[in-house]
Coordinates of C-alpha atoms in Angstrom, one line a residue:
Chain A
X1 CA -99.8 -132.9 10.8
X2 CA -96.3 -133.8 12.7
X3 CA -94.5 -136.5 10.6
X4 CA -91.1 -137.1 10.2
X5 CA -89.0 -136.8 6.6
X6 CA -87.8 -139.7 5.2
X7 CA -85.0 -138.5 2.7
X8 CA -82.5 -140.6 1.3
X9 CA -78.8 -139.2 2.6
X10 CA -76.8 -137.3 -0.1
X11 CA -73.7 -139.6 -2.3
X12 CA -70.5 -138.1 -2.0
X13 CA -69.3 -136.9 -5.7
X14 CA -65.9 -138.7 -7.0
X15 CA -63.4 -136.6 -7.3
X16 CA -61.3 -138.8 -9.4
X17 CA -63.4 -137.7 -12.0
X18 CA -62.2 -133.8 -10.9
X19 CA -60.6 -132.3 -14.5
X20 CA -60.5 -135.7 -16.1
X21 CA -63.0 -134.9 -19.3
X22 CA -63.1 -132.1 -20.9
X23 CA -65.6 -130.6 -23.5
X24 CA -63.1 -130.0 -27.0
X25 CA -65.7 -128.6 -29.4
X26 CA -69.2 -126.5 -29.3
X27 CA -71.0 -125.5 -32.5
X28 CA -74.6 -124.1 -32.5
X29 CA -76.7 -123.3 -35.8
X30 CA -78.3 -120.3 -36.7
X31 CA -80.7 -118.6 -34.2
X32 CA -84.0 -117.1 -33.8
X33 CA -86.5 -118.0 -37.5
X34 CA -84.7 -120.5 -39.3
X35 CA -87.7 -121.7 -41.0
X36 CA -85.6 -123.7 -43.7
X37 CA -84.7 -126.4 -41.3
X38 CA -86.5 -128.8 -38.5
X39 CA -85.3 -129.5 -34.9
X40 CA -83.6 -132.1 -36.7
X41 CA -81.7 -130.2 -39.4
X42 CA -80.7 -127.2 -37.1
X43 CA -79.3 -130.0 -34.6
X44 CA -77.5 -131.2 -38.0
X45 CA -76.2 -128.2 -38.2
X46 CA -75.0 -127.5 -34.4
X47 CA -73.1 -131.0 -34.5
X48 CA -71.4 -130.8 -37.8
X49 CA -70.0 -127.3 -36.5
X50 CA -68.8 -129.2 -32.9
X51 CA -67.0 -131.1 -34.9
X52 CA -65.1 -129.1 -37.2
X53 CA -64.7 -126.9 -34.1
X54 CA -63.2 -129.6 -32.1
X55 CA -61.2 -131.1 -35.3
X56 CA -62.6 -134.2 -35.3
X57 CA -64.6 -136.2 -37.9
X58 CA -67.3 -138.8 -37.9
X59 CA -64.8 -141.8 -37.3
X60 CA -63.7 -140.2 -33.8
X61 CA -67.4 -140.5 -32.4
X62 CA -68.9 -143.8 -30.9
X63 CA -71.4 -142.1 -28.4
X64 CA -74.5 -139.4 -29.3
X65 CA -76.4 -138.4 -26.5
X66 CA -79.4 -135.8 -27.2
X67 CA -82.7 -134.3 -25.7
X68 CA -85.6 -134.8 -26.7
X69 CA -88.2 -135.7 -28.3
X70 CA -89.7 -131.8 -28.0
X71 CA -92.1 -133.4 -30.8
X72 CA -90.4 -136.1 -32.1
X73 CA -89.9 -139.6 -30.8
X74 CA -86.2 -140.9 -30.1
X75 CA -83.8 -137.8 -31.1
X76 CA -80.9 -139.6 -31.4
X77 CA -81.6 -142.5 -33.5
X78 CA -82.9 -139.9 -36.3
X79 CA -79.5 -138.0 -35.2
X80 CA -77.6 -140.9 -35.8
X81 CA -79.3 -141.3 -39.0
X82 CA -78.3 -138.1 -40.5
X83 CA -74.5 -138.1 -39.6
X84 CA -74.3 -141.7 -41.1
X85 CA -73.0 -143.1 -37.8
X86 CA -73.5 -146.2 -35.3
X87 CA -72.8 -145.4 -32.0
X88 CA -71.9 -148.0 -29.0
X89 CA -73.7 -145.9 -26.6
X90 CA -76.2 -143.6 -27.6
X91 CA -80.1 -142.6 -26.1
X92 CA -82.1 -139.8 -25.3
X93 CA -82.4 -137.6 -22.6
X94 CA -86.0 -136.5 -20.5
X95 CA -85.2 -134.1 -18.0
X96 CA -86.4 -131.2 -20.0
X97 CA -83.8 -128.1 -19.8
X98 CA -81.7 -130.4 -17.5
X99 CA -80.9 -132.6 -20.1
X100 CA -78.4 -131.0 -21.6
X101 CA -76.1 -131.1 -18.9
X102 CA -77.0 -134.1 -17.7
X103 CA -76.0 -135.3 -21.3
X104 CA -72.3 -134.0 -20.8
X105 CA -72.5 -135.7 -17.5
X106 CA -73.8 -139.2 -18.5
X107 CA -71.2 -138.7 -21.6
X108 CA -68.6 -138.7 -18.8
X109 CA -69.9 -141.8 -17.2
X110 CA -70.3 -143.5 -20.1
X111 CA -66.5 -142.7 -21.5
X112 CA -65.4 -143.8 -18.1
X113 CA -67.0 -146.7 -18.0
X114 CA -65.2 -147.9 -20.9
X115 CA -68.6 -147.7 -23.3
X116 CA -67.4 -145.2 -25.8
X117 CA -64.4 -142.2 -26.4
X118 CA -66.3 -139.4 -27.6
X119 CA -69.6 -137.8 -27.2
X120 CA -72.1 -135.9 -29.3
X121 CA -74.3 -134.4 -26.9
X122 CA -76.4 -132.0 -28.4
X123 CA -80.0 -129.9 -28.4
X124 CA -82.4 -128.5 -31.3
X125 CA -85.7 -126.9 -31.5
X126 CA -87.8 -125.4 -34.2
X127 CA -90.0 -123.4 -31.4
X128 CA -90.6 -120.4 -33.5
X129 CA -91.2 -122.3 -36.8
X130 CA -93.3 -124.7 -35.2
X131 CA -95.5 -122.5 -33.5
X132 CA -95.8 -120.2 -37.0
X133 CA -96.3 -122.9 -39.0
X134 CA -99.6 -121.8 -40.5
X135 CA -100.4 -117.9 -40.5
X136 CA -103.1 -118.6 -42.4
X137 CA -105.2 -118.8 -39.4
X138 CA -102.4 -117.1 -37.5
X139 CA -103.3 -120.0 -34.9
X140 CA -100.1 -121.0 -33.0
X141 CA -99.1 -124.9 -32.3
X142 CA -98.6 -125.7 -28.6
X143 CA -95.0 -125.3 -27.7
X144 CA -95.5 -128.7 -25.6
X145 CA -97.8 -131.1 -27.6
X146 CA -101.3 -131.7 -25.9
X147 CA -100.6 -135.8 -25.6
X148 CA -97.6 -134.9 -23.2
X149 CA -99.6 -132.5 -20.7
X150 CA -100.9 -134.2 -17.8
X151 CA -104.6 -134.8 -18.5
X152 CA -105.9 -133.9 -15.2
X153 CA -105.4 -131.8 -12.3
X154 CA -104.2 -129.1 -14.8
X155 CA -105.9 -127.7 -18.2
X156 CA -109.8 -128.1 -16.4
X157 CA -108.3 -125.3 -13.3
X158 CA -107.0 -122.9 -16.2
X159 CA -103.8 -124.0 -15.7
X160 CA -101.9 -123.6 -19.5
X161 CA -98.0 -123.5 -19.8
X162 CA -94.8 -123.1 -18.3
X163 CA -95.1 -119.4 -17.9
X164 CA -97.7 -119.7 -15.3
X165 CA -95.8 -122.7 -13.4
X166 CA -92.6 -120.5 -13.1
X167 CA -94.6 -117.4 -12.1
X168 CA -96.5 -119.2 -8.7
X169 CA -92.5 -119.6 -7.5
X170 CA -92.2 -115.7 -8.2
X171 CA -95.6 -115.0 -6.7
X172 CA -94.3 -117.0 -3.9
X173 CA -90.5 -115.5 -3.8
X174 CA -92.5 -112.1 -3.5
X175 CA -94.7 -112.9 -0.6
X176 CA -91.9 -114.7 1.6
X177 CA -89.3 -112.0 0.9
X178 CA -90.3 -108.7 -0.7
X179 CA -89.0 -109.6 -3.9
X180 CA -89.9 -106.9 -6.5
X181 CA -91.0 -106.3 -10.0
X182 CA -88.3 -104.1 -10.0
X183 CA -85.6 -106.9 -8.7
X184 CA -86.8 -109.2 -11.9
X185 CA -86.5 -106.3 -14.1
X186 CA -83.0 -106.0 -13.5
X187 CA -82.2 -108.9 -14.1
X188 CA -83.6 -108.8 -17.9
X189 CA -81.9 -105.6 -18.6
X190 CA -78.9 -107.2 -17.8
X191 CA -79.2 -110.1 -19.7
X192 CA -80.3 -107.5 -22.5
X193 CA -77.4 -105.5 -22.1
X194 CA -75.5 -109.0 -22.8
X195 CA -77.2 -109.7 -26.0
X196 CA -76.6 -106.2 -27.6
X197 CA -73.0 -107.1 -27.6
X198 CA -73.9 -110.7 -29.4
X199 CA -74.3 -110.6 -33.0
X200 CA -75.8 -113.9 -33.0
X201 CA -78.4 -112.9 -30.4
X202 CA -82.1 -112.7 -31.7
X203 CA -83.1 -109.3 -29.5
X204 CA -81.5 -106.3 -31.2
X205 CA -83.2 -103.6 -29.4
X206 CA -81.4 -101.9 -26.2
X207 CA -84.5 -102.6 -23.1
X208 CA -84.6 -100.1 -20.0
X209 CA -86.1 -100.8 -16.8
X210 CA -89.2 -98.1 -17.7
X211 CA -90.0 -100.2 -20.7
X212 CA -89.3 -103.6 -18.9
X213 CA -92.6 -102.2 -16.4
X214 CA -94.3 -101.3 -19.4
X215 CA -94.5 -104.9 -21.0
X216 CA -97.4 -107.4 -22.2
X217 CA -98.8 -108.9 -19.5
X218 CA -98.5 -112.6 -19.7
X219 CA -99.5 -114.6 -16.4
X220 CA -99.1 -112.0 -13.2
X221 CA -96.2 -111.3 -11.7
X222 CA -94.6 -112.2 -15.4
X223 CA -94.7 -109.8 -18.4
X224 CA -93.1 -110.5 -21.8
X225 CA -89.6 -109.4 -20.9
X226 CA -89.3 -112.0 -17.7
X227 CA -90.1 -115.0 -20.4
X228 CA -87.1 -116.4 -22.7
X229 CA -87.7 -116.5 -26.0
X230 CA -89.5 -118.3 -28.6
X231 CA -86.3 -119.6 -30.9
X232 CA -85.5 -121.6 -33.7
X233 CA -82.0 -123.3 -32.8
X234 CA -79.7 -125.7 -32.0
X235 CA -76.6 -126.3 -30.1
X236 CA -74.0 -129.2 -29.7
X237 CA -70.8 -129.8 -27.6
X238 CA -68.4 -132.7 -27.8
X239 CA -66.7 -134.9 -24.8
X240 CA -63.9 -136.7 -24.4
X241 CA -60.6 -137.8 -21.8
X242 CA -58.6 -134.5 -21.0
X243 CA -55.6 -136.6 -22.2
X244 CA -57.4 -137.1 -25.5
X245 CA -57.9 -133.1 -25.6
X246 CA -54.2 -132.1 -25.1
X247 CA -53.7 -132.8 -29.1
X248 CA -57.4 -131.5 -30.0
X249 CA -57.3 -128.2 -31.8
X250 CA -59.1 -126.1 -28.7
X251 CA -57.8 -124.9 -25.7
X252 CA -59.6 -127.7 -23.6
X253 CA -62.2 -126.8 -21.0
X254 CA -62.0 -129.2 -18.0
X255 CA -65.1 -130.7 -16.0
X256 CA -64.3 -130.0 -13.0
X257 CA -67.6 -130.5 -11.1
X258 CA -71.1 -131.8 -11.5
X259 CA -74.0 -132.3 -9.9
X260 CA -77.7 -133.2 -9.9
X261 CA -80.8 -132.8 -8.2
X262 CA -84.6 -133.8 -8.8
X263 CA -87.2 -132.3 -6.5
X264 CA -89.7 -135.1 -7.6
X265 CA -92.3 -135.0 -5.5
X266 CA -93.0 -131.6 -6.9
X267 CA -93.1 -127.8 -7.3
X268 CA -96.3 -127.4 -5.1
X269 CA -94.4 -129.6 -2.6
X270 CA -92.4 -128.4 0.6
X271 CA -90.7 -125.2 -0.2
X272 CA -89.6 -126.2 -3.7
X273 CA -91.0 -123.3 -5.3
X274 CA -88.5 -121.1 -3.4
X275 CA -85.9 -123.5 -2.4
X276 CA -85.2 -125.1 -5.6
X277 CA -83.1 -128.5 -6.7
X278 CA -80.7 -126.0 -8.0
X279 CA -79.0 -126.3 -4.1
X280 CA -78.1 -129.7 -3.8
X281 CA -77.0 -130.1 -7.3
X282 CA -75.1 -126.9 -6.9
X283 CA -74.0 -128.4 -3.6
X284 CA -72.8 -131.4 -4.9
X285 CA -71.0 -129.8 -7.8
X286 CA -68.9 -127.4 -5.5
X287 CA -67.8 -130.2 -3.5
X288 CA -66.3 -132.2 -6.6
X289 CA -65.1 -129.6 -8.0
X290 CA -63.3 -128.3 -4.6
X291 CA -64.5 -124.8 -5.1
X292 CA -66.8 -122.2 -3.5
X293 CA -69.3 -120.0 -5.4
X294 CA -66.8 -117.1 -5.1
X295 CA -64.4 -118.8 -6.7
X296 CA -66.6 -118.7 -9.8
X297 CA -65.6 -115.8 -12.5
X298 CA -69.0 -115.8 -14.7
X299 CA -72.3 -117.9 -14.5
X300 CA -74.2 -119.3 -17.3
X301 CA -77.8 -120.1 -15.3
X302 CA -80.4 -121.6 -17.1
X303 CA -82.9 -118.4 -17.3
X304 CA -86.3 -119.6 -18.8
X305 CA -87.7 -116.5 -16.7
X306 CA -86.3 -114.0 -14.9
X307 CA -87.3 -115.4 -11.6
X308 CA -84.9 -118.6 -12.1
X309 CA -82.1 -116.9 -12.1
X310 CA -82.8 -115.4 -8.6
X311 CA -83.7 -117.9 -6.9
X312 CA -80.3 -120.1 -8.4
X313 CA -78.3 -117.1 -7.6
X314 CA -79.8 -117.8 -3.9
X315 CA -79.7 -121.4 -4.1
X316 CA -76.0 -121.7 -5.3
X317 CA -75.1 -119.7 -2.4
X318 CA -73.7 -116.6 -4.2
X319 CA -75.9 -114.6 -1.8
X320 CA -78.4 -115.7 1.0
X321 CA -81.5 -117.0 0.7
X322 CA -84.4 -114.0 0.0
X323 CA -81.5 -111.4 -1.0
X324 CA -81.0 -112.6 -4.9
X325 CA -83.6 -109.5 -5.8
X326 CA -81.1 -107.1 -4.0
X327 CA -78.1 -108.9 -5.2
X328 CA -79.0 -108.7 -8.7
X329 CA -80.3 -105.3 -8.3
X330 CA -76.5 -104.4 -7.4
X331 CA -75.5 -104.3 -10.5
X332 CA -73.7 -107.8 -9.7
X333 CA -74.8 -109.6 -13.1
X334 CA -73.7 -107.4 -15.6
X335 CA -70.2 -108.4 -17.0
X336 CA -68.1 -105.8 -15.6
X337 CA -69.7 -107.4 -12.1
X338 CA -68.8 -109.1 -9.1
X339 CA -70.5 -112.2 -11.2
X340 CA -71.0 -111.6 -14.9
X341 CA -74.0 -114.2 -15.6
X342 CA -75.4 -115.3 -18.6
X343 CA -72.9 -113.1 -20.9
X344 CA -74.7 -114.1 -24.0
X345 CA -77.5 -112.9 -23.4
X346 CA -79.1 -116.1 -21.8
X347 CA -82.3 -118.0 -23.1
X348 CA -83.9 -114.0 -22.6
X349 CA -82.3 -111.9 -25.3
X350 CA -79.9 -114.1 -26.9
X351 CA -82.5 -117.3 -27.5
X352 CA -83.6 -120.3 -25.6
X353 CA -82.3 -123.4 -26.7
X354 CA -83.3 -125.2 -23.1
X355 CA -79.9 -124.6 -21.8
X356 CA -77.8 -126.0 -24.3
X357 CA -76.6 -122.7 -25.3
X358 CA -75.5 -121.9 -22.3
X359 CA -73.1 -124.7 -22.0
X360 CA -71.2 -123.1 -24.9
X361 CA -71.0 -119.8 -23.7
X362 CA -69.0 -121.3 -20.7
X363 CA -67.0 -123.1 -22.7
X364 CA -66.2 -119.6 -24.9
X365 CA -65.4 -117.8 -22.3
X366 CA -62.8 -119.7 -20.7
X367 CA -61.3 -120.2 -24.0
X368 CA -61.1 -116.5 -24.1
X369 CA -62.4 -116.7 -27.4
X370 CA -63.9 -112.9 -27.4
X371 CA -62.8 -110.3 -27.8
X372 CA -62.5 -107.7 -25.1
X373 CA -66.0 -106.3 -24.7
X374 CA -67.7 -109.3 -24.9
X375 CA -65.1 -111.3 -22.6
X376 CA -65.0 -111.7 -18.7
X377 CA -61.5 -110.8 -17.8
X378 CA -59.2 -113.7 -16.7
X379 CA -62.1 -116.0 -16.3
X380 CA -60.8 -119.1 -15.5
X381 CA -63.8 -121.0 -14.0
X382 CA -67.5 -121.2 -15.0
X383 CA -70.7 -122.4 -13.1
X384 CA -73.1 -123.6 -15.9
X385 CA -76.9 -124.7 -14.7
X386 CA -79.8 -126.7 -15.9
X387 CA -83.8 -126.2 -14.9
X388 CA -86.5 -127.8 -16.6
X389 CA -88.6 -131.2 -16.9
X390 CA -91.6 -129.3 -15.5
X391 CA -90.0 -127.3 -12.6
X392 CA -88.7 -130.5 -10.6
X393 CA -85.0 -131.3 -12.3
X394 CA -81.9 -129.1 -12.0
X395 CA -78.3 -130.0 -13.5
X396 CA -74.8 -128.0 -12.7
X397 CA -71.5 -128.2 -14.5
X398 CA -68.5 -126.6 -13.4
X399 CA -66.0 -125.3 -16.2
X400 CA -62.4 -125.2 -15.7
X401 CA -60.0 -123.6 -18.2
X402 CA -57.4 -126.0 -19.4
X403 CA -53.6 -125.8 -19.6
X404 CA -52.5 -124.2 -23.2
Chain B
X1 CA -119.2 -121.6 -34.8
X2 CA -119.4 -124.7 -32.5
X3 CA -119.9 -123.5 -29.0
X4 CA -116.5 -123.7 -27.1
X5 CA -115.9 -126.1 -24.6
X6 CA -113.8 -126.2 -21.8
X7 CA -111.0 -128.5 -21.0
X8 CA -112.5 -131.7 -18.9
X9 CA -110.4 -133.8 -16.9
X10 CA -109.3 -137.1 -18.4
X11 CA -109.2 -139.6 -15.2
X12 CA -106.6 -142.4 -15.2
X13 CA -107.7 -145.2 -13.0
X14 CA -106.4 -144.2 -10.2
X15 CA -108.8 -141.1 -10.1
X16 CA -112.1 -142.3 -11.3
X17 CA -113.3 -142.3 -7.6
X18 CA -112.2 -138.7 -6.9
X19 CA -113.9 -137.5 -9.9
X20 CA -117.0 -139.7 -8.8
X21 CA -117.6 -137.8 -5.8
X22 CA -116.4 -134.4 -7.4
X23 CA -119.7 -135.2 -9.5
X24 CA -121.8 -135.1 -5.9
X25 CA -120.0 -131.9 -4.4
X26 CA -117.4 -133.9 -2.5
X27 CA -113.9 -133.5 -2.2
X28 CA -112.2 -136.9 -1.7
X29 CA -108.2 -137.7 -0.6
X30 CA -106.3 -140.5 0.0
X31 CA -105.4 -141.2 3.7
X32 CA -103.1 -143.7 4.5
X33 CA -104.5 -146.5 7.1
X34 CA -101.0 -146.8 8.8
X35 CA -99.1 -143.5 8.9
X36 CA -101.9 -140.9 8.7
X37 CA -100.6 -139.4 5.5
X38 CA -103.2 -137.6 3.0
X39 CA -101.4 -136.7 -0.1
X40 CA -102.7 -136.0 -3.8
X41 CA -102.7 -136.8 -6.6
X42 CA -104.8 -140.2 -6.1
X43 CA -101.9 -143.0 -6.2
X44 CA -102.2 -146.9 -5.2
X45 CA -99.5 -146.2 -2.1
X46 CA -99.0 -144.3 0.3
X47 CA -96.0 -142.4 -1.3
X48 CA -94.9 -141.3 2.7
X49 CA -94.6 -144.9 3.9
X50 CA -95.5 -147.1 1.2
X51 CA -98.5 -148.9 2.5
X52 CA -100.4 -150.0 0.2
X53 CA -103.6 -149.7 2.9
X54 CA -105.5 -146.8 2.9
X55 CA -108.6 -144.8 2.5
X56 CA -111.0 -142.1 0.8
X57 CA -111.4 -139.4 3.2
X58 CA -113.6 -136.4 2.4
X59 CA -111.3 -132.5 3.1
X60 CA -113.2 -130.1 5.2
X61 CA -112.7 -127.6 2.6
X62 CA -110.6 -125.4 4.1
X63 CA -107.1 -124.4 2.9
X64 CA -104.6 -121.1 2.5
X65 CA -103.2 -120.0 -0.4
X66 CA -99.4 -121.1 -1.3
X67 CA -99.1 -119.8 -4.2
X68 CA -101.3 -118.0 -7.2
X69 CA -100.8 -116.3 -10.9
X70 CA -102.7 -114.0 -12.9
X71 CA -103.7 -115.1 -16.0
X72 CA -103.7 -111.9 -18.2
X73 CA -103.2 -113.5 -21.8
X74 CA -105.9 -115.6 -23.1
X75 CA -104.6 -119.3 -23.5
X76 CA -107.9 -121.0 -24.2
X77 CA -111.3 -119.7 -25.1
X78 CA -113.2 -121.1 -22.2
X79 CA -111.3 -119.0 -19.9
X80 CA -111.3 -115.2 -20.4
X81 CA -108.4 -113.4 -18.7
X82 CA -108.2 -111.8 -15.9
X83 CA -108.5 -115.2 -13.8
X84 CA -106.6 -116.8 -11.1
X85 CA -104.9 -119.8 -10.6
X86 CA -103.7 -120.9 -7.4
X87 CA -101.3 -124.0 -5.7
X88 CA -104.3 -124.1 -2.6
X89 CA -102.8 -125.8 0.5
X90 CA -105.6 -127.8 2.0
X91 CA -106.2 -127.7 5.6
X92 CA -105.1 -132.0 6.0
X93 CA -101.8 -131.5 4.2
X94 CA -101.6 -132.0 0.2
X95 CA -101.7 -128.6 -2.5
X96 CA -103.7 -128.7 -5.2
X97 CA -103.9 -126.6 -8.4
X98 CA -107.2 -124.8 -7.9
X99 CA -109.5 -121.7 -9.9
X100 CA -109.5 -118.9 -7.5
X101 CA -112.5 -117.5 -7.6
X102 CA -112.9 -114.0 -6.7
X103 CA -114.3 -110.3 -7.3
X104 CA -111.1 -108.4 -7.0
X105 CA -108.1 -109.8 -8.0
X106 CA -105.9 -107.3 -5.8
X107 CA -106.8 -108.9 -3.2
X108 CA -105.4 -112.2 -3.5
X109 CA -102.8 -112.8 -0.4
X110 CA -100.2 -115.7 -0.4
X111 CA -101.3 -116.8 2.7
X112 CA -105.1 -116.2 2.8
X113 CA -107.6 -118.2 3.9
X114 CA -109.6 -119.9 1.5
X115 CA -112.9 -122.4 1.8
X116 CA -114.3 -124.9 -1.3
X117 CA -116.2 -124.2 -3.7
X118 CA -117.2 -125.6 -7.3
X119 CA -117.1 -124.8 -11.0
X120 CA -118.9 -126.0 -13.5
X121 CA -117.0 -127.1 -16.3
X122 CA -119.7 -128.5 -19.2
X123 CA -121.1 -131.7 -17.1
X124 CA -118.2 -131.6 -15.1
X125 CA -118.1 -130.2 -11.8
X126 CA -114.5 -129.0 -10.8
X127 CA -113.3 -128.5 -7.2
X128 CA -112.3 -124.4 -6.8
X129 CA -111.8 -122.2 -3.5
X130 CA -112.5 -118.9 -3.1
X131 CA -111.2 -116.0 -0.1
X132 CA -113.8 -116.1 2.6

């Protein structure tokens, strides 16, 4: 049926806000099975490291901002708890593997808004503990508890996980454009080849585009390999002014864009499958920022499956719309490419950590904090995304190194 | 061993009368009074144009297929891989998560035609399509 759209105009960014915050520490715990400690402790853990990294102590921060609950119930009020502080902001995030951007991003609001100096922003998970819990009966724990799944129009169809959700858009990306098994492939090996160089990274083992093919089915057109990974972890970053950085102990790493977008009214709705939120909030972040996606050196995309990162790479305009499968078949991705992504490995070999993770490989690199086989030459500016909340929510952050 | 059961829908309010007539074979959308709009899932508004006026309509049954997976790991015990699972894109506008009931899997198009059908889910019946 003919009807018109009704859709609000897009905001214009401020660009006042263009370099003025910077992120001055990241810390992340031990990856992978870390059964000795909860999502709580490993988040403990990420924090305390973000802080000595930044050179700050518990007296410098008045704001935490976290994700969560995954299975707990207000994430930063326990946080809060455990590093003994009050906080005059503070709450918790619910845009699933957007949140963690959208936590640096809200940190900046808030600190310009007068309600606080510094931010704790942070993310942890106890995925593989949790879902090994009892191998007793070797029965695993659902990675999403069954009181947060919708109770209709779902489980009675079939319909179980986030594996499946991400693989219609796939199934969907294949149809409308030839994308191949082949084109996803790639972009795991690459990610692989990432990880191999990461000593911190839970996959150890080198994976070639023959054994990609020959992987554990999962949910067609998805095998094992095109699904991050199931990871015990935790990762923190902290905000504050840029003029508060120049006398921090890090070479700061400016904000220089952000953006947001939330394709609410669904995945099954208009084109959202293949045309995801990931383009406005890139769009939006570009324009603050005063950059175009070939100004970027190195992308950190939020890579819960393979297929994500193609249809970002289309959808923040690094190639055109139906040619990410070719692009990244090009060799593009790797980090001796015309755009080194996800350099650690990404949430596919290195371990998912619902994006968090990939905020502080961004940060790394333009600190040039690796050494040379591990570090994108020059890189002076960073494209970092966020994807989650069920398919619908998308986050960007743009990374800008800082003067020495 | 108890017997395994499926997962049944859980109905919020909102849905009770969907569910109602999914119980006599009939599958039931929202159509606003005022714009024309059908949409899904079951809400008190029309979420095109806000009205709050509008009325059960019952689908034709025919839709084509946006979307679908194959399940190929076993994620519950009432459903055996291989199975389908499909965003079905019904002939008056709104997708719905759907079974896709078939013979041969290969031969599931994005884009097919598909026509209504239903599964039986303990007492429950479920709305499905199928390629016809």
């Amino acid at each position: 049926m003919a009807r018109q759209k009704v859709t609000a105009e897009m905001s214009n960014p401020n660009k006042a806000l263009r370099g003025k915050y910077a992120i001055v520490g990241v810390g992340q715990s031990d990856l992978g099975q870390v059964p000795g400690l909860s999502s709580l402790g490993l988040l403990n853990e990420a924090m305390h490291n973000a802080m000595d990294d930044a050179g700050l102590t518990k007296a410098d921060v008045n704001g935490v901002i976290c994700r969560g609950p995954d299975d707990i119930y207000t994430h930063h009020q326990r946080m809060g708890e455990l590093l003994g502080i009050d906080a005059e902001f503070s709450t918790t995030l619910d845009n699933g593997g957007a949140s963690q951007i959208l936590s640096v991003i809200l940190a900046i609001m808030a600190i310009d808004a007068g309600m606080c100096d510094v931010v704790l922003c942070g993310y942890g998970r106890d995925s593989w503990s949790r879902t090994h819990r009892d191998t007793s009966t070797k029965m695993s724990v659902p990675l999403v508890p069954p009181e947060q799944e919708r109770s209709e129009f779902n489980a009675e169809v079939g319909m179980f996980g986030a594996v499946a959700m991400h693989a219609l858009g796939a199934s969907r990306h294949m149809a409308l454009y030839g994308t191949s098994k082949d084109d996803l492939g790639t972009i795991a090996v690459a990610f692989r080849e990432h990880a191999l160089r990461n000593p911190a990274a839970q996959m150890k083992q080198p994976l070639s585009l023959e054994k990609y093919h020959s992987g554990r089915p999962i949910v067609d057109p998805f095998n094992v390999y095109d699904c991050s990974l199931v990871t015990d972890g935790a990762g923190a970053v902290v905000v504050c002014s840029a003029e508060r950085a120049k006398d921090l102990r890090q070479t700061p790493v400016l904000i220089s864009g952000f953006g947001t977008f939330n394709n609410l009214r669904g995945w099954y709705y208009d084109e959202h499958m293949t045309d995801t939120a990931a383009r406005r909030s890139g769009e939006k972040a570009f324009a603050m920022a005063g950059i175009r996606p070939e100004d970027i050196d190195t992308a950190q995309l939020y890579d819960c499956f393979t297929y994500m990162v193609l249809t970002q790479l289309e959808d923040y305009g690094f190639c055109k719309k139906g040619e990410g499968g070719p692009f990244a078949a090009s060799g593009a991705l790797s980090i001796d490419g015309a755009l080194p992504c996800n350099t650690s490995g990404g949430q596919l070999s290195e371990g998912h950590v619902e994006g968090v993770l990939q905020i502080i490989e961004g940060v790394r690199q333009l600190r040039h904090a690796y050494d040379s086989e591990r570090q994108v030459t020059d890189a002076e500016r960073a494209l970092v995304s966020g994807h989650g909340g069920n398919t619908v929510c998308h986050s960007s952050l743009i990374l800008e190194r800082g003067g020495e | 061993m108890s017997a395994v059961h499926p997962p049944t829908p859980r109905p919020s309010p909102e849905t009770v009368p969907f569910w109602e007539a999914c119980q006599e074979g009939r599958l039931i959308l929202p159509k606003c009074d005022e714009c024309g709009f059908f949409w899904f899932p079951p809400s008190s508004f029309c979420p095109e144009c806000w009205s709050p006026t509008w009325s059960w309509v019952e689908a034709d049954g025919l839709a084509s297929l946006h979307a679908f997976v194959v399940f190929r790991r076993q994620y519950h015990p009432a459903f055996e891989p291989p199975y389908a699972v499909g965003v079905v894109h019904l002939k008056e506008g709104p997708r719905i998560l759907s079974r896709i009931i078939t013979t041969d899997l290969t031969k599931l198009q994005v884009g097919m035609p598909l026509k209504l059908t239903w599964d039986q889910a303990d007492d429950w019946k479920i709305p499905a399509f199928r390629p016809f």
